[in-house]
Structure formats: C-alpha cells, structure tokens
Amino acid sequence: MVTDPTIGVLALQGDVREHLTALRAAGVTAVPVKDAAALAAVDGLVIPGGESTTISMLAIRWGLMAPLRQAVADGMPMYGSCAGMILLADTILDGRADQQPIGGLDMVVRRNAFGRQVDSFEADVPFPAIGEPPIRAVFIRAPWVESIGVGVEVLARVDGPRGDRIVAVRSGSLMATSFHPELTGDHRVHALFADVVRHGA
Ligand code: GLN
C-alpha cells in the first residue's frame, strides 16, 4: 500500500493542467512528467486528453516511449482519458499509420469513433465504481472501446448518438475513459484512480 502517493501527469501535450488540478482536488500530490527521471519518481501516471498522434510522436522523439512501456510492464498504475485511452490500447483502429500506442490494456479502441469536433457531446453516464449520481461525461472527438480481452472490466457504457458503447474500462492497475472527467469539476474518477494507486490492482 502506498499511503501518500505522488501521481504524475504525462506532460507532452494535452490538458495537463486540468488533470493536475483534478488529482490535487482528489487529495493526492500531482506533478507533471516530461522525462524518464520524472516518470521513475511517481507512483502512478495519468495520460491526458489531447491528440494521441502528437503525444505518441513526442514520446518517441523525447525517448519516453520505451520507459513508458517498461513502466506498464513493471505494473505502474496508469489512467488514460480520451487520447490517453487510445495510447493505453493494445490495438488502435483509425489511428495514423505511424501512430504507436504505449499499450497495456487488452482492448481495441476506435479513434474519433463518435465523429469529429462537431460531433462532441455530453451525457450522464452511470459509473457504478464511483457510485451515484451518474457522471457528466464530456466526449470530444472521443474514441470508444470496440472490444475487450479477457480480464478487462467494463466500468461504464454510454447510450449515445452512435448506440450503446463501452466508454470506461479497467484491467488490473490500468484504467481508461473515452471522456474527460478533468473538465467537469467532478473528481470521483481521479479519486478512484488514486485508490488504485494506493492499493494496487
Ligand atoms: N481524437 C483525439 C485523438 O485521436 C482525442 C481527443 C481528445 O483527447 N479529446 O487523440
């Protein structure tokens, strides 16, 4: 058990500040992570929303892709929101040809699945692991989870404009949501992740 965890936010691109704020509101120490030394110093990592192709390109360029994959292999808890979900997927559909995931979550994720920017939407999504009420979920060029492997738990689904879709998952100490809880002031998903970091898988 890690009683007083420090959680990093991968700070290559995306809404880093919003995740830092949400983590601090959930009661943990939160720091930006830009290099392998900073990654080695945290107990868990959030991969923010943003643009997964850019985050992937910058991670490769700055030598962080291998350390990130090693951290997943070593069991570091990670939570990816939106672009972060795409980066944690073992398989990406509709990605860019040269886009490389960090991987770790045995699932197939479809990038931009709900459509382009104009198709962004919000919905109240039941999320039993965080309790009542349902979470107000903001979907911005969001992916969905097309299929999951053995051992991946569905945390939430949305009955949205494109049918009933999986939008939050957990497998061991890895978590991902299609939506952006860092944008709404509801810190229950970050608190759930902080518990995963404290108690492990
Ligand atoms: N569509 C973006 C991507 O492919 C994700 C959008 C988001 O994080 N809001 O990375």
Coordinates of N, CA and C and ligand atoms in Angstrom, one line a residue:
M1 N 0.9 -1.2 0.0 CA 0.0 0.0 0.0 C 0.9 1.3 0.0
V2 N 0.5 2.2 -0.9 CA 1.3 3.5 -0.9 C 0.4 4.5 -0.2
T3 N 0.7 4.9 1.0 CA -0.2 5.7 1.7 C -0.4 7.2 1.2
D4 N 0.7 7.7 0.7 CA 0.7 9.1 0.3 C 1.3 9.2 -1.1
P5 N 0.5 8.7 -2.1 CA 1.1 8.6 -3.5 C 1.3 9.9 -4.2
T6 N 2.4 9.9 -5.0 CA 2.5 11.0 -6.0 C 2.1 10.5 -7.3
I7 N 1.2 11.2 -8.0 CA 0.7 10.8 -9.3 C 1.2 11.8 -10.3
G8 N 1.8 11.3 -11.4 CA 2.3 12.2 -12.5 C 1.2 12.4 -13.5
V9 N 1.3 13.4 -14.3 CA 0.5 13.6 -15.5 C 1.5 13.8 -16.7
L10 N 1.4 12.9 -17.6 CA 2.3 12.9 -18.8 C 2.1 14.3 -19.5
A11 N 3.2 15.1 -19.5 CA 3.1 16.5 -19.9 C 3.8 16.8 -21.2
L12 N 3.4 16.1 -22.3 CA 4.0 16.3 -23.6 C 3.0 17.2 -24.4
Q13 N 1.7 17.0 -24.3 CA 0.7 17.7 -25.0 C -0.6 17.4 -24.3
G14 N -1.6 18.3 -24.4 CA -3.0 18.0 -23.9 C -3.3 18.7 -22.7
D15 N -4.4 18.3 -22.1 CA -4.9 19.1 -20.9 C -4.3 18.7 -19.6
V16 N -3.0 18.9 -19.5 CA -2.2 18.5 -18.4 C -2.7 19.2 -17.1
R17 N -2.8 20.5 -17.2 CA -3.1 21.4 -16.0 C -4.5 20.9 -15.4
E18 N -5.5 20.6 -16.2 CA -6.8 20.2 -15.7 C -6.7 18.9 -14.9
H19 N -5.8 18.0 -15.4 CA -5.6 16.7 -14.6 C -4.9 17.0 -13.3
L20 N -3.9 17.8 -13.4 CA -3.2 18.1 -12.1 C -4.1 18.7 -11.1
T21 N -5.0 19.6 -11.5 CA -6.0 20.2 -10.6 C -6.9 19.2 -10.1
A22 N -7.4 18.3 -11.0 CA -8.4 17.3 -10.5 C -7.7 16.3 -9.5
L23 N -6.5 15.9 -9.8 CA -5.8 15.0 -8.9 C -5.6 15.6 -7.5
R24 N -5.2 16.9 -7.5 CA -5.0 17.6 -6.2 C -6.3 17.7 -5.5
A25 N -7.4 18.0 -6.2 CA -8.7 18.1 -5.6 C -9.1 16.7 -5.0
A26 N -8.6 15.7 -5.6 CA -8.9 14.3 -5.1 C -8.0 13.9 -4.0
G27 N -7.1 14.8 -3.6 CA -6.3 14.7 -2.4 C -4.9 14.0 -2.5
V28 N -4.4 14.0 -3.7 CA -3.1 13.5 -3.9 C -2.1 14.5 -4.4
T29 N -0.8 14.2 -4.2 CA 0.2 15.1 -4.8 C 0.3 14.8 -6.3
A30 N 0.3 15.8 -7.1 CA 0.4 15.6 -8.5 C 1.5 16.4 -9.2
V31 N 2.2 15.8 -10.1 CA 3.3 16.5 -10.7 C 3.3 16.2 -12.2
P32 N 3.8 17.2 -13.0 CA 3.9 16.9 -14.5 C 5.1 16.0 -14.7
V33 N 5.0 15.1 -15.7 CA 6.1 14.2 -16.1 C 6.5 14.5 -17.5
K34 N 7.7 14.9 -17.7 CA 8.2 15.2 -19.1 C 9.4 14.3 -19.5
D35 N 9.9 13.6 -18.5 CA 11.1 12.8 -18.9 C 11.2 11.5 -18.1
A36 N 12.1 10.6 -18.4 CA 12.2 9.3 -17.8 C 12.5 9.5 -16.3
A37 N 13.3 10.5 -15.9 CA 13.6 10.6 -14.5 C 12.4 11.0 -13.7
A38 N 11.5 11.9 -14.2 CA 10.3 12.2 -13.5 C 9.3 11.0 -13.5
L39 N 9.3 10.2 -14.6 CA 8.4 9.1 -14.6 C 8.8 8.1 -13.5
A40 N 10.1 7.9 -13.3 CA 10.6 7.0 -12.3 C 10.3 7.4 -10.9
A41 N 10.0 8.7 -10.7 CA 9.7 9.2 -9.4 C 8.3 9.2 -8.9
V42 N 7.3 8.8 -9.8 CA 5.9 8.8 -9.5 C 5.4 7.4 -9.2
D43 N 4.3 7.3 -8.5 CA 3.6 6.0 -8.1 C 2.6 5.6 -9.1
G44 N 2.1 6.6 -10.0 CA 1.1 6.3 -11.0 C 1.1 7.4 -12.0
L45 N 0.5 7.2 -13.1 CA 0.6 8.2 -14.2 C -0.8 8.4 -14.9
V46 N -1.1 9.7 -15.1 CA -2.3 10.0 -15.9 C -1.8 10.4 -17.3
I47 N -2.5 9.8 -18.3 CA -2.2 10.2 -19.7 C -3.4 11.1 -20.1
P48 N -3.2 12.4 -20.4 CA -4.3 13.3 -20.5 C -5.0 13.2 -21.9
G49 N -6.1 13.9 -22.0 CA -6.7 14.1 -23.3 C -5.9 15.1 -24.1
G50 N -6.0 15.1 -25.4 CA -5.3 15.9 -26.3 C -5.3 15.3 -27.6
E51 N -4.2 15.1 -28.2 CA -4.1 14.4 -29.5 C -3.2 13.3 -29.5
S52 N -3.7 12.1 -29.6 CA -2.9 10.9 -29.3 C -1.7 10.7 -30.3
T53 N -2.0 11.2 -31.6 CA -0.9 11.1 -32.5 C 0.3 12.0 -32.2
T54 N 0.0 13.1 -31.6 CA 1.0 14.1 -31.2 C 1.8 13.6 -30.0
I55 N 1.0 13.1 -29.0 CA 1.6 12.6 -27.8 C 2.5 11.4 -28.1
S56 N 2.0 10.5 -29.0 CA 2.8 9.4 -29.4 C 4.1 9.8 -30.1
M57 N 4.0 10.8 -31.0 CA 5.2 11.3 -31.7 C 6.2 11.9 -30.7
L58 N 5.7 12.7 -29.8 CA 6.6 13.4 -28.9 C 7.2 12.4 -27.9
A59 N 6.5 11.4 -27.5 CA 7.0 10.4 -26.6 C 8.2 9.6 -27.3
I60 N 8.0 9.4 -28.6 CA 9.1 8.7 -29.3 C 10.3 9.6 -29.5
R61 N 10.0 10.9 -29.9 CA 11.1 11.8 -30.1 C 11.9 12.1 -28.9
W62 N 11.3 12.2 -27.7 CA 11.9 12.5 -26.5 C 12.4 11.3 -25.7
G63 N 12.3 10.1 -26.3 CA 12.9 8.9 -25.7 C 12.0 8.4 -24.5
L64 N 10.7 8.8 -24.5 CA 9.9 8.3 -23.4 C 9.1 7.1 -23.7
M65 N 9.0 6.7 -25.0 CA 8.1 5.6 -25.3 C 8.6 4.3 -24.6
A66 N 9.9 4.0 -24.7 CA 10.4 2.8 -24.1 C 10.2 2.8 -22.5
P67 N 10.6 3.9 -21.9 CA 10.3 4.0 -20.4 C 8.8 3.8 -20.0
L68 N 7.9 4.4 -20.9 CA 6.5 4.3 -20.6 C 6.1 2.8 -20.7
R69 N 6.5 2.1 -21.7 CA 6.1 0.7 -21.9 C 6.7 -0.1 -20.8
Q70 N 7.9 0.2 -20.4 CA 8.6 -0.5 -19.3 C 7.8 -0.3 -18.0
A71 N 7.3 0.9 -17.7 CA 6.6 1.3 -16.5 C 5.3 0.4 -16.5
V72 N 4.6 0.3 -17.7 CA 3.4 -0.5 -17.7 C 3.8 -2.0 -17.4
A73 N 4.8 -2.4 -18.0 CA 5.3 -3.8 -17.8 C 5.6 -4.1 -16.3
D74 N 6.1 -3.0 -15.6 CA 6.5 -3.1 -14.2 C 5.3 -3.0 -13.3
G75 N 4.1 -2.7 -13.9 CA 2.9 -2.6 -13.1 C 2.6 -1.2 -12.6
M76 N 3.2 -0.2 -13.1 CA 2.8 1.2 -12.7 C 1.3 1.4 -13.0
P77 N 0.5 1.9 -12.1 CA -0.9 2.2 -12.4 C -0.9 3.4 -13.4
M78 N -1.8 3.3 -14.4 CA -1.9 4.4 -15.4 C -3.4 4.6 -15.6
Y79 N -3.8 5.8 -15.8 CA -5.2 6.1 -16.2 C -5.1 7.1 -17.4
G80 N -5.8 6.7 -18.5 CA -5.8 7.5 -19.7 C -7.2 8.0 -20.0
S81 N -7.3 9.3 -20.3 CA -8.6 9.9 -20.6 C -8.5 10.3 -22.1
C82 N -9.5 9.8 -22.9 CA -9.6 10.2 -24.3 C -8.4 9.8 -25.1
A83 N -7.5 10.8 -25.5 CA -6.3 10.5 -26.2 C -5.5 9.5 -25.3
G84 N -5.5 9.6 -24.0 CA -4.8 8.7 -23.1 C -5.4 7.3 -23.2
M85 N -6.7 7.2 -23.4 CA -7.3 5.8 -23.6 C -6.7 5.2 -24.9
I86 N -6.6 6.0 -25.9 CA -6.1 5.5 -27.2 C -4.6 5.0 -27.0
L87 N -3.9 5.8 -26.2 CA -2.4 5.4 -26.0 C -2.3 4.2 -25.2
L88 N -3.2 3.9 -24.3 CA -3.1 2.7 -23.5 C -3.6 1.4 -24.2
A89 N -4.3 1.6 -25.3 CA -4.9 0.4 -26.0 C -3.8 -0.4 -26.7
D90 N -4.0 -1.7 -26.7 CA -3.0 -2.6 -27.4 C -3.3 -2.4 -28.9
T91 N -4.5 -2.1 -29.3 CA -4.8 -2.0 -30.7 C -5.7 -0.8 -31.0
I92 N -5.2 0.0 -32.0 CA -5.9 1.3 -32.4 C -6.5 1.1 -33.8
L93 N -7.8 1.4 -33.9 CA -8.4 1.4 -35.2 C -8.6 2.9 -35.6
D94 N -8.4 3.2 -36.9 CA -8.5 4.6 -37.4 C -7.4 5.5 -36.8
G95 N -6.3 4.9 -36.4 CA -5.2 5.7 -36.0 C -4.4 6.2 -37.2
R96 N -3.3 6.9 -37.0 CA -2.4 7.3 -38.1 C -1.5 6.1 -38.3
A97 N -1.1 5.9 -39.5 CA -0.3 4.7 -39.8 C 1.0 4.6 -39.0
D98 N 1.6 5.8 -38.7 CA 2.8 5.7 -37.9 C 2.6 5.9 -36.4
Q99 N 1.3 5.8 -36.0 CA 1.0 6.1 -34.6 C 1.3 4.8 -33.7
Q100 N 2.0 5.0 -32.7 CA 2.4 3.8 -31.8 C 1.7 4.0 -30.5
P101 N 1.0 3.0 -30.0 CA 0.5 3.1 -28.6 C 1.5 2.7 -27.6
I102 N 1.3 3.1 -26.4 CA 2.1 2.6 -25.2 C 1.6 1.2 -25.1
G103 N 0.3 1.0 -25.1 CA -0.3 -0.3 -24.9 C -0.4 -0.8 -23.5
G104 N -0.9 -1.9 -23.3 CA -1.0 -2.5 -21.9 C -2.4 -3.0 -21.6
L105 N -3.4 -2.2 -22.2 CA -4.8 -2.6 -22.0 C -5.2 -3.5 -23.2
D106 N -5.6 -4.7 -22.9 CA -6.0 -5.6 -24.0 C -7.4 -5.3 -24.5
M107 N -7.4 -4.3 -25.4 CA -8.6 -3.8 -26.0 C -8.4 -3.2 -27.4
V108 N -9.4 -3.2 -28.2 CA -9.4 -2.5 -29.4 C -10.2 -1.2 -29.3
V109 N -9.5 0.0 -29.6 CA -10.1 1.3 -29.4 C -10.2 1.9 -30.8
R110 N -11.4 2.5 -31.1 CA -11.5 3.2 -32.4 C -11.4 4.7 -32.1
R111 N -10.4 5.3 -32.8 CA -10.1 6.7 -32.6 C -11.2 7.5 -33.3
N112 N -11.5 8.7 -32.7 CA -12.5 9.6 -33.3 C -13.8 8.9 -33.7
A113 N -14.2 7.9 -32.9 CA -15.3 7.0 -33.2 C -16.6 7.7 -33.2
F114 N -16.8 8.6 -32.3 CA -18.0 9.4 -32.2 C -18.1 10.5 -33.2
G115 N -17.1 10.6 -34.1 CA -17.1 11.7 -35.1 C -16.1 12.8 -34.8
R116 N -16.2 13.8 -35.6 CA -15.2 14.9 -35.5 C -15.6 15.9 -34.4
Q117 N -14.9 17.0 -34.4 CA -15.2 18.0 -33.3 C -16.6 18.4 -33.2
V118 N -17.3 18.6 -34.3 CA -18.7 19.0 -34.3 C -19.6 17.9 -33.7
D119 N -19.1 16.7 -33.6 CA -19.9 15.6 -33.0 C -19.7 15.4 -31.5
S120 N -19.0 16.4 -30.9 CA -18.7 16.3 -29.5 C -20.1 16.4 -28.7
F121 N -20.2 15.7 -27.6 CA -21.5 15.7 -26.9 C -21.2 15.4 -25.4
E122 N -22.3 15.6 -24.6 CA -22.2 15.3 -23.2 C -23.3 14.4 -22.9
A123 N -23.1 13.6 -21.8 CA -24.2 12.6 -21.4 C -23.9 12.3 -19.9
D124 N -25.0 11.9 -19.2 CA -24.9 11.5 -17.9 C -24.7 9.9 -17.9
V125 N -23.6 9.5 -17.5 CA -23.2 8.1 -17.7 C -23.1 7.4 -16.3
P126 N -23.9 6.3 -16.1 CA -23.8 5.5 -14.9 C -22.4 4.9 -14.8
F127 N -21.8 5.0 -13.6 CA -20.4 4.5 -13.4 C -20.4 3.9 -12.0
P128 N -20.9 2.6 -11.9 CA -21.0 2.0 -10.6 C -19.8 2.1 -9.7
A129 N -18.6 2.0 -10.2 CA -17.4 2.0 -9.4 C -17.2 3.3 -8.6
I130 N -17.8 4.4 -9.1 CA -17.7 5.7 -8.3 C -19.0 6.0 -7.6
G131 N -20.0 5.2 -7.8 CA -21.3 5.4 -7.1 C -22.2 6.3 -7.8
E132 N -23.2 6.8 -7.0 CA -24.3 7.7 -7.5 C -23.8 9.1 -7.3
P133 N -24.2 10.1 -8.0 CA -25.1 10.0 -9.2 C -24.2 9.6 -10.4
P134 N -24.8 9.4 -11.6 CA -24.0 9.2 -12.8 C -23.1 10.4 -13.1
I135 N -22.0 10.1 -13.8 CA -21.0 11.2 -14.1 C -21.4 11.9 -15.3
R136 N -21.3 13.2 -15.3 CA -21.5 14.0 -16.5 C -20.2 13.8 -17.4
A137 N -20.4 13.2 -18.5 CA -19.3 12.8 -19.3 C -19.2 13.7 -20.6
V138 N -18.0 14.3 -20.8 CA -17.8 15.2 -21.9 C -17.0 14.4 -23.0
F139 N -17.6 14.2 -24.2 CA -16.9 13.5 -25.2 C -16.5 14.5 -26.3
I140 N -15.2 14.6 -26.5 CA -14.6 15.5 -27.5 C -13.8 14.7 -28.5
R141 N -14.3 14.5 -29.8 CA -13.6 13.7 -30.7 C -13.2 12.4 -30.1
A142 N -14.1 11.8 -29.4 CA -13.8 10.7 -28.4 C -13.6 9.4 -29.1
P143 N -12.8 8.5 -28.6 CA -12.8 7.1 -29.0 C -13.8 6.3 -28.3
W144 N -14.1 5.1 -28.8 CA -14.9 4.2 -28.0 C -14.1 2.9 -28.0
V145 N -14.4 2.0 -27.0 CA -13.8 0.7 -26.9 C -14.6 -0.3 -27.8
E146 N -14.0 -0.8 -28.8 CA -14.7 -1.6 -29.7 C -14.8 -3.1 -29.2
S147 N -13.8 -3.5 -28.6 CA -13.8 -4.9 -28.0 C -12.8 -5.0 -26.9
I148 N -13.0 -5.9 -26.0 CA -12.1 -6.1 -24.8 C -11.6 -7.5 -24.7
G149 N -10.4 -7.7 -24.2 CA -9.9 -9.0 -24.0 C -10.3 -9.5 -22.6
V150 N -9.8 -10.7 -22.3 CA -10.1 -11.4 -21.0 C -9.4 -10.6 -19.9
G151 N -10.2 -10.4 -18.9 CA -9.6 -9.7 -17.7 C -9.8 -8.2 -17.8
V152 N -10.4 -7.7 -18.8 CA -10.7 -6.2 -18.9 C -12.2 -6.0 -18.4
E153 N -12.4 -5.2 -17.5 CA -13.7 -4.9 -16.9 C -14.3 -3.7 -17.5
V154 N -15.5 -3.7 -17.8 CA -16.2 -2.5 -18.3 C -16.7 -1.7 -17.1
L155 N -16.3 -0.5 -17.0 CA -16.7 0.4 -15.9 C -17.9 1.3 -16.3
A156 N -18.0 1.6 -17.6 CA -19.1 2.4 -18.0 C -19.4 2.3 -19.5
R157 N -20.7 2.5 -19.8 CA -21.1 2.5 -21.2 C -22.0 3.7 -21.4
V158 N -22.1 4.2 -22.6 CA -23.0 5.3 -22.9 C -23.9 4.8 -24.0
D159 N -25.2 5.2 -23.9 CA -26.2 5.0 -24.9 C -26.2 6.3 -25.7
G160 N -25.3 6.5 -26.6 CA -25.1 7.8 -27.2 C -25.6 7.9 -28.6
P161 N -25.2 9.0 -29.3 CA -25.7 9.2 -30.7 C -25.3 8.0 -31.6
R162 N -24.4 7.2 -31.3 CA -24.0 6.0 -32.1 C -24.2 4.7 -31.4
G163 N -25.3 4.6 -30.6 CA -25.6 3.4 -30.0 C -24.9 3.2 -28.7
D164 N -25.0 2.0 -28.2 CA -24.6 1.6 -26.8 C -23.1 1.2 -27.0
R165 N -22.2 2.0 -26.3 CA -20.8 1.8 -26.5 C -20.0 1.8 -25.1
I166 N -19.0 1.0 -25.1 CA -18.1 1.0 -23.9 C -17.2 2.2 -23.9
V167 N -17.3 2.9 -22.7 CA -16.5 4.2 -22.7 C -15.6 4.3 -21.4
A168 N -15.6 3.3 -20.6 CA -14.6 3.2 -19.5 C -14.3 1.8 -19.1
V169 N -13.0 1.5 -18.9 CA -12.6 0.2 -18.6 C -11.5 0.2 -17.6
R170 N -11.3 -1.0 -17.0 CA -10.2 -1.2 -16.1 C -9.6 -2.6 -16.3
S171 N -8.3 -2.7 -16.2 CA -7.7 -4.0 -16.2 C -6.5 -4.0 -15.2
G172 N -6.6 -4.6 -14.1 CA -5.6 -4.6 -13.1 C -5.4 -3.1 -12.7
S173 N -4.2 -2.6 -12.8 CA -4.0 -1.2 -12.4 C -4.0 -0.2 -13.5
L174 N -4.6 -0.6 -14.7 CA -4.7 0.3 -15.8 C -6.2 0.7 -16.0
M175 N -6.5 2.0 -16.2 CA -7.9 2.5 -16.3 C -7.9 3.4 -17.5
A176 N -9.1 3.5 -18.2 CA -9.2 4.4 -19.3 C -10.7 4.8 -19.4
T177 N -10.9 6.1 -19.8 CA -12.2 6.6 -20.1 C -12.1 7.3 -21.5
S178 N -13.2 7.2 -22.2 CA -13.3 7.9 -23.5 C -13.5 9.4 -23.3
F179 N -14.0 9.7 -22.1 CA -14.5 11.1 -21.8 C -13.5 11.8 -20.9
H180 N -13.8 13.0 -20.5 CA -12.8 13.9 -19.8 C -13.4 14.3 -18.4
P181 N -13.2 13.5 -17.4 CA -13.7 13.9 -16.1 C -12.9 15.1 -15.5
E182 N -11.8 15.4 -16.1 CA -10.9 16.5 -15.7 C -11.6 17.9 -16.0
L183 N -12.6 17.9 -16.8 CA -13.2 19.1 -17.3 C -14.5 19.5 -16.6
T184 N -15.0 18.7 -15.7 CA -16.3 19.0 -15.1 C -16.3 19.4 -13.6
G185 N -15.2 19.3 -12.9 CA -15.2 19.6 -11.5 C -15.6 18.4 -10.7
D186 N -16.0 17.3 -11.3 CA -16.4 16.0 -10.6 C -15.1 15.2 -10.5
H187 N -14.5 15.0 -9.3 CA -13.2 14.4 -9.2 C -13.3 12.9 -8.8
R188 N -14.5 12.3 -9.0 CA -14.6 10.9 -8.5 C -13.8 9.9 -9.3
V189 N -13.6 10.1 -10.6 CA -12.8 9.2 -11.4 C -11.3 9.3 -11.0
H190 N -10.9 10.6 -10.7 CA -9.5 10.7 -10.3 C -9.3 10.1 -8.9
A191 N -10.3 10.2 -8.0 CA -10.3 9.6 -6.7 C -10.2 8.1 -6.8
L192 N -11.0 7.5 -7.7 CA -10.9 6.1 -8.0 C -9.5 5.7 -8.4
F193 N -8.9 6.5 -9.3 CA -7.6 6.1 -9.8 C -6.6 6.3 -8.6
A194 N -6.7 7.3 -7.8 CA -5.9 7.4 -6.6 C -5.9 6.2 -5.7
D195 N -7.2 5.6 -5.6 CA -7.3 4.4 -4.8 C -6.6 3.2 -5.4
V196 N -6.7 3.2 -6.8 CA -5.9 2.1 -7.5 C -4.4 2.3 -7.2
V197 N -3.9 3.5 -7.2 CA -2.5 3.7 -7.0 C -2.1 3.4 -5.5
R198 N -3.0 3.7 -4.6 CA -2.8 3.4 -3.2 C -2.7 1.9 -2.9
H199 N -3.7 1.2 -3.5 CA -3.9 -0.2 -3.1 C -3.4 -1.2 -4.1
G200 N -3.1 -0.7 -5.3 CA -2.6 -1.6 -6.3 C -3.8 -2.4 -7.0
A201 N -3.5 -3.2 -7.9 CA -4.5 -3.9 -8.7 C -5.3 -4.9 -7.7
Ligands
GLN1 N1 -9.2 12.4 -31.2 C1 -8.1 12.6 -30.3 C2 -7.0 11.7 -30.6 O1 -7.0 11.0 -31.5 C3 -8.6 12.5 -28.9 C4 -9.4 13.7 -28.5 C5 -9.3 14.0 -27.0 O2 -8.4 13.6 -26.3 N2 -10.2 14.9 -26.7 O3 -6.1 11.6 -29.8

